[in-house]
Coordinates of C-alpha atoms in Angstrom, one line a residue:
X1179 CA 19.8 -25.0 -7.8
X1180 CA 21.0 -23.8 -4.4
X1181 CA 22.1 -20.4 -3.4
X1182 CA 25.6 -19.1 -2.7
X1183 CA 27.8 -21.3 -0.5
X1184 CA 28.3 -19.9 2.9
X1185 CA 32.1 -20.1 2.5
X1186 CA 31.9 -17.8 -0.5
X1187 CA 32.6 -14.1 0.3
X1188 CA 30.0 -11.5 -0.4
X1189 CA 31.0 -8.0 -1.4
X1190 CA 28.9 -4.9 -0.9
X1191 CA 29.9 -1.8 -2.8
X1192 CA 28.5 1.4 -1.4
X1193 CA 28.3 1.8 2.4
X1194 CA 25.3 4.0 2.9
X1195 CA 22.2 2.9 4.9
X1196 CA 21.2 0.4 2.3
X1197 CA 24.7 -1.0 1.7
X1198 CA 25.3 -1.4 5.4
X1199 CA 21.9 -3.2 5.8
X1200 CA 22.6 -5.6 3.0
X1201 CA 26.1 -6.3 4.4
X1202 CA 24.5 -7.0 7.8
X1203 CA 22.0 -9.5 6.3
X1204 CA 24.8 -11.4 4.5
X1205 CA 27.0 -11.3 7.5
X1206 CA 24.4 -12.7 10.0
X1207 CA 23.5 -15.4 7.4
X1208 CA 27.1 -16.6 7.8
X1209 CA 29.1 -15.3 4.8
X1210 CA 32.4 -13.5 4.9
X1211 CA 31.6 -10.0 3.8
X1212 CA 33.8 -7.4 2.2
X1213 CA 32.8 -3.7 2.3
X1214 CA 34.0 -1.2 -0.3
X1215 CA 33.3 2.5 -0.8
X1216 CA 35.0 4.9 -3.2
X1217 CA 35.3 7.5 -0.5
X1218 CA 38.4 6.8 1.6
X1219 CA 37.5 5.7 5.2
X1220 CA 33.8 5.1 4.5
X1221 CA 34.2 1.3 4.5
X1222 CA 35.9 1.4 7.9
X1223 CA 33.2 3.6 9.3
X1224 CA 30.5 1.3 7.9
X1225 CA 32.1 -1.7 9.5
X1226 CA 32.2 0.0 12.8
X1227 CA 28.5 1.0 12.5
X1228 CA 27.5 -2.6 11.6
X1229 CA 29.4 -3.8 14.6
X1230 CA 27.4 -1.5 16.7
X1231 CA 24.2 -2.9 15.3
X1232 CA 25.3 -6.4 16.1
X1233 CA 26.0 -5.3 19.7
X1234 CA 22.4 -4.0 19.9
X1235 CA 21.1 -7.4 18.6
X1236 CA 22.9 -9.1 21.4
X1237 CA 21.5 -6.7 23.9
X1238 CA 18.0 -7.4 22.6
X1239 CA 18.6 -11.2 22.8
X1240 CA 18.3 -11.7 19.0
X1241 CA 21.9 -12.7 18.5
X1242 CA 24.3 -14.6 20.7
X1243 CA 27.6 -13.0 21.8
X1244 CA 29.6 -15.8 20.2
X1245 CA 27.7 -15.4 16.9
X1246 CA 28.3 -11.6 17.1
X1247 CA 32.0 -12.1 17.6
X1248 CA 32.2 -14.6 14.7
X1249 CA 30.3 -12.2 12.4
X1250 CA 32.6 -9.4 13.3
X1251 CA 35.6 -11.6 12.4
X1252 CA 34.0 -12.2 9.0
X1253 CA 33.6 -8.5 8.2
X1254 CA 36.4 -6.8 6.3
X1255 CA 36.7 -3.3 4.9
X1256 CA 38.3 -3.3 1.5
X1257 CA 40.7 -0.7 0.3
X1258 CA 40.1 -1.3 -3.4
X1259 CA 38.0 -3.3 -5.8
X1260 CA 40.9 -5.7 -6.3
X1261 CA 40.2 -7.0 -2.8
X1262 CA 36.8 -8.4 -4.1
X1263 CA 38.5 -10.7 -6.6
X1264 CA 37.5 -14.0 -4.8
X1265 CA 33.9 -13.0 -4.0
X1266 CA 31.0 -15.2 -5.2
X1267 CA 28.5 -12.3 -5.2
X1268 CA 28.9 -8.6 -5.4
X1269 CA 25.9 -6.4 -4.6
X1270 CA 26.1 -2.7 -5.6
X1271 CA 24.3 0.0 -3.6
X1272 CA 25.8 3.2 -4.9
X1273 CA 24.5 6.4 -6.4
X1274 CA 21.3 6.0 -8.5
X1275 CA 23.0 7.0 -11.8
X1276 CA 23.2 4.7 -14.8
X1277 CA 26.7 5.8 -15.8
X1278 CA 28.1 5.4 -12.3
X1279 CA 26.7 1.9 -12.0
X1280 CA 27.8 0.8 -15.5
X1281 CA 31.4 2.0 -14.9
X1282 CA 31.5 0.2 -11.6
X1283 CA 30.4 -3.1 -13.0
X1284 CA 32.7 -2.7 -16.0
X1285 CA 35.6 -2.5 -13.6
X1286 CA 34.3 -5.4 -11.5
X1287 CA 34.0 -7.6 -14.5
X1288 CA 37.8 -7.3 -15.0
X1289 CA 38.5 -8.3 -11.4
X1290 CA 36.1 -11.1 -10.3
X1291 CA 35.9 -14.7 -11.5
X1292 CA 33.6 -15.7 -14.3
X1293 CA 31.2 -17.4 -12.0
X1294 CA 30.8 -14.4 -9.7
X1295 CA 27.2 -13.2 -9.5
X1296 CA 26.9 -9.4 -10.0
X1297 CA 23.8 -7.7 -8.6
X1298 CA 22.4 -4.2 -8.3
X1299 CA 20.1 -2.9 -5.6
X1300 CA 18.7 -0.2 -7.9
X1301 CA 15.1 0.8 -7.2
X1302 CA 14.5 3.0 -10.2
X1303 CA 17.0 2.2 -13.0
X1304 CA 16.7 -0.5 -15.6
X1305 CA 18.6 -3.7 -14.7
X1306 CA 18.9 -4.4 -18.4
X1307 CA 20.5 -1.1 -19.1
X1308 CA 23.0 -1.4 -16.2
X1309 CA 24.0 -4.9 -17.3
X1310 CA 24.0 -4.0 -21.0
X1311 CA 27.5 -2.5 -20.8
X1312 CA 28.9 -5.8 -19.6
X1313 CA 30.6 -8.4 -21.8
X1314 CA 28.8 -11.2 -19.9
X1315 CA 25.4 -9.7 -18.9
X1316 CA 23.9 -13.1 -18.2
X1317 CA 25.3 -13.2 -14.7
X1318 CA 23.9 -9.8 -13.9
X1319 CA 20.7 -9.5 -11.8
X1320 CA 18.7 -7.1 -9.7
X1321 CA 18.5 -7.7 -5.9
X1322 CA 16.2 -5.0 -4.7
X1323 CA 16.1 -4.9 -0.9
X1324 CA 13.7 -2.7 1.1
X1325 CA 14.9 -0.3 3.7
X1326 CA 15.8 -1.2 6.4
X1327 CA 17.2 -4.3 4.8
X1328 CA 17.8 -6.3 8.1
X1329 CA 14.2 -5.9 9.1
X1330 CA 12.0 -5.9 6.0
X1331 CA 11.7 -9.4 4.5
X1332 CA 11.0 -8.7 0.9
X1333 CA 13.6 -8.9 -1.9
X1334 CA 12.7 -8.4 -5.5
X1335 CA 14.9 -10.6 -7.7
X1336 CA 14.9 -8.8 -11.1
X1337 CA 15.9 -10.5 -14.3
X1338 CA 17.2 -8.2 -17.0
X1339 CA 16.6 -8.9 -20.6
X1340 CA 20.0 -10.8 -20.8
X1341 CA 20.0 -12.4 -17.3
X1342 CA 20.5 -16.1 -17.4
X1343 CA 17.8 -18.2 -15.7
X1344 CA 20.5 -19.9 -13.6
X1345 CA 21.8 -16.6 -12.4
X1346 CA 18.3 -15.4 -11.4
X1347 CA 17.6 -18.7 -9.7
X1348 CA 20.9 -18.6 -7.8
X1349 CA 20.2 -15.0 -6.6
X1350 CA 16.6 -16.1 -5.6
X1351 CA 17.9 -19.0 -3.6
X1352 CA 20.6 -16.9 -2.0
X1353 CA 18.0 -14.3 -0.8
X1354 CA 15.9 -17.1 0.6
X1355 CA 18.8 -18.7 2.4
X1356 CA 19.4 -15.3 4.0
X1357 CA 16.0 -15.5 5.6
X1358 CA 14.3 -13.2 3.1
X1359 CA 11.2 -13.7 1.1
X1360 CA 12.2 -13.3 -2.5
X1361 CA 9.8 -12.6 -5.4
X1362 CA 10.8 -13.0 -9.0
X1363 CA 10.0 -10.3 -11.6
X1364 CA 11.0 -9.2 -15.0
X1365 CA 12.9 -5.9 -15.5
X1366 CA 10.0 -3.4 -15.8
X1367 CA 9.9 0.2 -14.5
X1368 CA 9.3 0.1 -10.8
X1369 CA 9.6 -3.7 -10.7
X1370 CA 6.6 -5.0 -8.8
X1371 CA 6.1 -2.8 -5.7
X1372 CA 7.0 0.6 -7.1
X1373 CA 5.0 -0.1 -10.2
X1374 CA 1.8 -1.3 -8.7
X1375 CA 1.9 1.0 -5.6
X1376 CA 1.6 4.2 -7.7
X1377 CA -2.2 4.6 -7.4
X1378 CA -2.0 4.4 -3.7
X1379 CA -0.3 7.8 -3.7
X1380 CA -1.8 9.2 -6.9
X1381 CA -5.4 8.7 -6.1
X1382 CA -5.0 10.3 -2.6
X1383 CA -3.3 13.3 -4.2
X1384 CA -6.0 13.5 -6.8
X1385 CA -8.8 13.6 -4.2
X1386 CA -6.8 16.4 -2.4
X1387 CA -6.3 18.3 -5.7
X1388 CA -10.0 18.1 -6.3
X1389 CA -10.5 19.8 -2.9
X1390 CA -12.7 16.8 -1.9
X1391 CA -10.8 16.1 1.4
X1392 CA -7.8 17.3 3.4
X1393 CA -4.7 15.0 3.9
X1394 CA -5.7 14.0 7.4
X1395 CA -9.1 12.9 6.3
X1396 CA -7.8 10.9 3.3
X1397 CA -5.2 9.2 5.5
X1398 CA -7.8 8.3 8.1
X1399 CA -10.1 6.8 5.6
X1400 CA -7.3 4.7 4.0
X1401 CA -6.3 3.5 7.4
X1402 CA -9.6 3.0 9.2
X1403 CA -11.8 1.9 6.3
X1404 CA -9.3 0.6 3.7
X1405 CA -7.2 -1.2 6.3
X1406 CA -3.9 0.2 5.1
X1407 CA -1.1 0.6 7.7
X1408 CA -0.6 4.3 6.9
X1409 CA -2.3 6.8 4.7
X1410 CA -0.6 8.1 1.5
X1411 CA 0.2 11.6 2.9
X1412 CA 1.8 10.4 6.1
X1413 CA 3.6 7.6 4.3
X1414 CA 5.2 10.0 1.7
X1415 CA 6.2 12.3 4.6
X1416 CA 8.0 9.4 6.1
X1417 CA 9.6 8.3 2.8
X1418 CA 10.5 11.8 1.8
X1419 CA 8.5 13.8 -0.7
X1420 CA 11.5 14.1 -3.0
X1421 CA 12.2 10.4 -2.9
X1422 CA 8.6 9.4 -3.5
X1423 CA 8.2 11.9 -6.3
X1424 CA 11.4 10.9 -7.9
X1425 CA 10.3 7.2 -8.1
X1426 CA 6.9 8.3 -9.5
X1427 CA 8.6 10.5 -12.1
X1428 CA 11.1 7.7 -13.0
X1429 CA 8.3 5.2 -13.5
X1430 CA 6.2 7.7 -15.5
X1431 CA 9.1 8.6 -17.8
X1432 CA 10.1 4.9 -18.2
X1433 CA 6.6 4.1 -19.4
X1434 CA 6.9 6.9 -22.0
X1435 CA 4.8 9.3 -19.9
X1436 CA 1.9 7.0 -19.6
X1437 CA -0.9 9.0 -17.9
X1438 CA -1.7 6.1 -15.5
X1439 CA 1.6 6.9 -13.7
X1440 CA 1.6 10.7 -14.0
X1441 CA 3.1 12.6 -11.1
X1442 CA 1.1 14.9 -8.9
X1443 CA 1.4 18.7 -9.3
X1444 CA 0.5 19.2 -5.6
X1445 CA 3.4 17.0 -4.6
X1446 CA 5.7 18.8 -7.1
X1447 CA 4.9 22.1 -5.3
X1448 CA 5.6 20.5 -2.0
X1449 CA 9.0 19.4 -3.2
X1450 CA 9.8 22.8 -4.8
X1451 CA 9.0 24.5 -1.5
X1452 CA 11.5 22.3 0.4
X1453 CA 8.8 20.6 2.5
X1454 CA 10.1 17.1 2.1
X1455 CA 8.4 15.5 5.1
X1456 CA 9.8 14.3 8.4
X1457 CA 13.5 14.9 7.4
X1458 CA 12.9 18.7 6.9
X1459 CA 10.3 19.0 9.7
X1460 CA 7.4 19.7 7.4
X1461 CA 5.7 18.0 4.5
X1462 CA 2.0 17.5 4.1
X1463 CA 2.1 17.7 7.9
X1464 CA 4.0 19.8 10.4
X1465 CA 6.5 17.6 12.2
X1466 CA 8.1 20.2 14.4
X1467 CA 8.3 19.4 18.1
X1468 CA 5.0 20.2 19.7
X1469 CA 3.1 20.6 16.5
X1470 CA -0.5 19.5 16.6
X1471 CA -1.6 16.9 14.1
X1472 CA -4.7 17.9 12.2
X1473 CA -7.7 15.9 12.9
X1474 CA -9.7 14.2 10.1
X1475 CA -13.1 15.5 9.3
X1476 CA -15.6 13.7 11.5
X1477 CA -19.3 14.4 11.2
X1478 CA -21.4 15.6 14.1
X1479 CA -23.8 13.2 15.7
X1480 CA -27.0 12.6 13.7
X1481 CA -30.1 10.5 14.5
X1482 CA -30.1 7.1 12.8
X1483 CA -33.0 6.3 10.5
X1484 CA -35.7 4.0 11.9
X1485 CA -35.5 1.7 8.9
X1486 CA -33.9 1.2 5.5
X1487 CA -35.1 -0.5 2.3
X1488 CA -32.5 -2.6 0.5
X1489 CA -32.8 -2.7 -3.3
X1490 CA -30.7 -5.3 -5.1
X1491 CA -27.4 -6.8 -4.0
X1492 CA -25.0 -4.6 -2.0
X1493 CA -22.1 -6.8 -3.2
X1494 CA -18.9 -6.0 -1.3
X1495 CA -21.0 -4.1 1.3
X1496 CA -23.5 -6.9 1.9
X1497 CA -22.2 -7.3 5.5
X1498 CA -23.7 -3.9 6.3
X1499 CA -27.2 -5.4 6.3
X1500 CA -26.2 -7.7 9.3
X1501 CA -24.6 -4.7 11.1
X1502 CA -27.7 -2.6 10.5
X1503 CA -30.0 -5.3 11.9
X1504 CA -27.7 -5.7 14.9
X1505 CA -28.0 -2.0 15.6
X1506 CA -31.7 -2.4 15.9
X1507 CA -32.6 -0.7 12.6
X1508 CA -35.3 -2.4 10.5
X1509 CA -34.2 -3.7 7.1
X1510 CA -36.8 -4.2 4.5
X1511 CA -36.0 -5.9 1.2
X1512 CA -37.6 -5.2 -2.1
X1513 CA -36.4 -8.0 -4.3
X1514 CA -38.4 -6.7 -7.3
X1515 CA -36.1 -3.7 -7.7
X1516 CA -32.8 -3.7 -9.4
X1517 CA -29.8 -1.8 -8.2
X1518 CA -27.3 -1.9 -5.3
X1519 CA -28.6 0.7 -2.8
X1520 CA -30.3 1.4 0.4
X1521 CA -33.4 3.7 0.4
X1522 CA -33.6 5.9 3.5
X1523 CA -36.8 7.2 5.1
X1524 CA -36.4 10.5 3.4
X1525 CA -36.6 8.8 0.0
X1526 CA -33.0 9.5 -0.7
X1527 CA -30.6 6.7 -1.5
X1528 CA -27.3 5.4 -0.1
X1529 CA -25.1 3.6 -2.6
X1530 CA -21.7 2.0 -2.6
X1531 CA -19.1 4.0 -4.6
X1532 CA -19.3 2.9 -8.2
X1533 CA -17.4 5.6 -10.1
X1534 CA -20.4 7.8 -10.6
X1535 CA -21.1 11.1 -8.7
X1536 CA -24.0 12.2 -6.5
X1537 CA -24.6 15.3 -8.7
X1538 CA -25.8 13.0 -11.5
X1539 CA -28.8 11.9 -9.5
X1540 CA -31.6 13.6 -7.6
X1541 CA -30.8 12.5 -4.1
X1542 CA -28.0 10.0 -3.6
X1543 CA -25.3 9.7 -1.0
X1544 CA -22.3 7.5 -1.8
X1545 CA -20.3 5.5 0.8
X1546 CA -16.8 4.2 0.3
X1547 CA -15.4 0.6 0.1
X1548 CA -14.1 -0.9 3.3
X1549 CA -11.8 -3.8 3.8
X1550 CA -14.1 -5.2 6.5
X1551 CA -17.2 -3.2 7.4
X1552 CA -17.5 -4.8 10.8
X1553 CA -13.9 -3.9 11.8
X1554 CA -13.8 -0.6 10.1
X1555 CA -13.8 2.3 12.5
X1556 CA -14.5 5.0 9.9
X1557 CA -16.6 5.2 6.7
X1558 CA -16.5 8.0 4.2
X1559 CA -19.6 9.3 2.5
X1560 CA -19.9 11.9 -0.3
X1561 CA -22.8 14.1 -1.5
X1562 CA -23.3 16.9 -3.9
X1563 CA -24.5 20.4 -3.1
X1564 CA -27.9 19.3 -4.4
X1565 CA -28.3 16.4 -2.0
X1566 CA -31.0 16.9 0.5
X1567 CA -29.6 17.7 3.9
X1568 CA -32.0 15.2 5.5
X1569 CA -30.7 12.4 3.2
X1570 CA -27.1 13.2 4.2
X1571 CA -28.0 13.4 7.9
X1572 CA -29.7 10.0 7.7
X1573 CA -26.8 8.4 5.9
X1574 CA -24.4 9.8 8.5
X1575 CA -26.6 8.7 11.4
X1576 CA -26.9 5.2 10.0
X1577 CA -23.1 4.6 10.0
X1578 CA -22.8 6.3 13.4
X1579 CA -25.4 3.8 14.7
X1580 CA -23.0 1.0 13.5
X1581 CA -20.2 2.5 15.7
X1582 CA -18.4 4.2 12.9
X1583 CA -16.9 7.7 12.7
X1584 CA -18.1 9.3 9.5
X1585 CA -16.1 11.6 7.2
X1586 CA -18.0 13.6 4.7
X1587 CA -15.9 14.3 1.6
X1588 CA -16.6 16.0 -1.7
X1589 CA -18.5 14.5 -4.6
X1590 CA -15.6 12.7 -6.3
X1591 CA -16.2 9.6 -8.4
X1592 CA -14.9 6.4 -6.8
X1593 CA -14.3 8.2 -3.5
X1594 CA -11.0 7.2 -1.8
X1595 CA -10.6 3.5 -1.0
X1596 CA -12.7 2.2 -3.9
X1597 CA -10.8 4.1 -6.7
X1598 CA -7.5 3.2 -5.1
X1599 CA -8.2 -0.5 -4.8
X1600 CA -9.7 -0.7 -8.3
X1601 CA -6.6 0.9 -9.9
X1602 CA -4.2 -1.3 -7.9
X1603 CA -6.1 -4.4 -9.1
X1604 CA -6.0 -3.1 -12.7
X1605 CA -2.2 -2.6 -12.6
X1606 CA -1.7 -6.0 -11.0
X1607 CA -3.6 -7.8 -13.8
X1608 CA -1.8 -5.8 -16.4
X1609 CA 1.6 -6.8 -14.9
X1610 CA 0.7 -10.5 -14.9
X1611 CA -0.5 -10.3 -18.5
X1612 CA 2.8 -8.7 -19.5
X1613 CA 4.9 -11.3 -17.7
X1614 CA 6.2 -9.1 -15.0
X1615 CA 5.5 -11.6 -12.2
X1616 CA 3.0 -14.2 -11.0
X1617 CA -0.2 -13.4 -9.1
X1618 CA 1.2 -15.0 -6.0
X1619 CA 4.5 -13.0 -6.1
X1620 CA 2.6 -9.8 -6.7
X1621 CA 0.4 -10.4 -3.7
X1622 CA 3.4 -11.3 -1.6
X1623 CA 5.4 -8.2 -2.7
X1624 CA 2.5 -5.8 -2.0
X1625 CA 1.9 -7.2 1.5
X1626 CA 5.5 -7.4 2.5
X1627 CA 7.0 -4.5 0.6
X1628 CA 4.4 -1.8 1.5
X1629 CA 2.4 -3.5 4.2
X1630 CA -0.9 -3.6 2.2
X1631 CA -3.6 -5.5 4.2
X1632 CA -4.3 -7.6 1.1
X1633 CA -2.5 -8.2 -2.2
X1634 CA -4.3 -7.0 -5.3
X1635 CA -5.5 -10.5 -6.3
X1636 CA -6.6 -11.2 -2.7
X1637 CA -8.7 -8.0 -2.9
X1638 CA -10.0 -9.2 -6.3
X1639 CA -11.2 -12.5 -4.9
X1640 CA -13.1 -10.7 -2.2
X1641 CA -14.9 -8.5 -4.7
X1642 CA -17.5 -9.5 -7.3
X1643 CA -16.0 -10.3 -10.7
X1644 CA -16.1 -7.2 -12.8
X1645 CA -16.3 -4.8 -9.9
X1646 CA -13.0 -3.1 -10.5
X1647 CA -13.5 -3.0 -14.3
X1648 CA -17.0 -1.5 -13.9
X1649 CA -15.8 1.2 -11.5
X1650 CA -12.9 2.2 -13.7
X1651 CA -15.1 2.3 -16.8
X1652 CA -17.4 4.8 -14.9
X1653 CA -14.3 6.8 -13.8
X1654 CA -12.9 6.7 -17.4
X1655 CA -16.2 8.1 -18.7
X1656 CA -15.9 11.1 -16.3
X1657 CA -12.2 11.5 -16.9
X1658 CA -11.4 10.4 -20.5
X1659 CA -7.7 11.2 -20.2
X1660 CA -6.8 7.5 -20.1
X1661 CA -5.8 7.5 -16.4
X1662 CA -8.7 5.3 -15.5
X1663 CA -9.1 3.3 -18.7
X1664 CA -9.1 -0.4 -17.5
X1665 CA -6.5 -2.6 -19.0
X1666 CA -7.2 -5.3 -21.6
X1667 CA -6.1 -7.8 -18.9
X1668 CA -8.7 -6.6 -16.5
X1669 CA -11.3 -6.7 -19.3
X1670 CA -10.5 -10.3 -20.1
X1671 CA -10.7 -11.2 -16.4
X1672 CA -14.0 -9.4 -15.9
X1673 CA -15.7 -11.0 -18.9
X1674 CA -14.1 -14.5 -18.7
X1675 CA -16.6 -17.3 -19.1
X1676 CA -15.0 -19.2 -16.1
X1677 CA -17.1 -18.1 -13.2
X1678 CA -15.8 -20.7 -10.7
X1679 CA -15.8 -19.4 -7.2
X1680 CA -12.4 -18.2 -6.0
X1681 CA -11.0 -17.5 -9.4
X1682 CA -9.1 -14.3 -9.3

């Protein structure tokens, strides 16, 4: 099945930022576009704004002047819904209220032809519930664009419970014909991106609430060690704390207050205080003109150890051994010993984050997971108050000898990157097991929708089988609320008999 014919008009109802962006995408793709807004004059204003953006595309050399003129000629503000009668697709981008959307589509159903595809751009409401008020819900689908729609490639194509397969396929192919990268998903709270991304924010906030690290340090570790484009605190300041918390709260409520999606009390206080991020000038950070950005914690310079003894297999951190040797530090191996740790000259141990805490052992420093230890510019380490100062100094000096900045954080299980990645992997496996989307579409959605360096299943293939499950089991033992309880899907993956290399 192919997408919507280019001769078929596309209507966009709602002319805010998202509505204008979707209209521009359809327009540049070659469709006649009708703009409608319930507020008089808004459609005309939106058409003028879109025309201005087309002019800027011409200035930047991304659109020819003739193509711009043709696009402008295809753009028509509509005075009423009746003007949308001949459209082949209507995309709604109005207020995020179920009753408002249901009423709108009920009115549209009386106007458009039976073969007109109806779509909502909702990010937080149930596609099934919106379409449930229609006489013919089979032609109703979710088309969730990401802001700004003309620039971001991802579109989540959401099938409600009653959506016909042909309607979903038609919407998918239309998005692809518009130059977007569509992913198919079932109607679930948060769809793909907003469901699976929750731990990225939640675990950063949890580390902060435990007073283990300040926002600047957590963000730096997520960027410089985890490979994420932005840290959770700076990203939510950009999104808007109220917007981010609203999505979290919606997903949590939609999952019947499942503790895995619970909102953050610290973020709630931020919203209550009116510190919503960049748009109000202050959020986690001060965004006023001239305000100084706080620096992440970076340890003072320490002397590196003369040698280390490796016990067992370092797993995801095995590359460190090569880096240590390249730094001129002797590496001795004791194959007879079990475990996954480095023994320092002091006798203390350095271990990869595994969901346990330093306070449980006599003299252990933990270090965090990294996307790529060679490319990472920062590594986080954690220790308890009982950890010998010399052991911590040797651990810090070791990573500094490898050219890394070192952030010392509090003794929290799973640290920062490790617990975040493990939880994202778990939610991704759970989503596939419940028919939300395929592994490939989930990886695509997380890379394109929120700029993750790897999709969850790409991360999983880099890590030993069972790594995420084992870490979450340890976290669950220390926090039995259910927040970290690994899903049955992750359990099945971790203990599957198929051990073929590359299986996710």
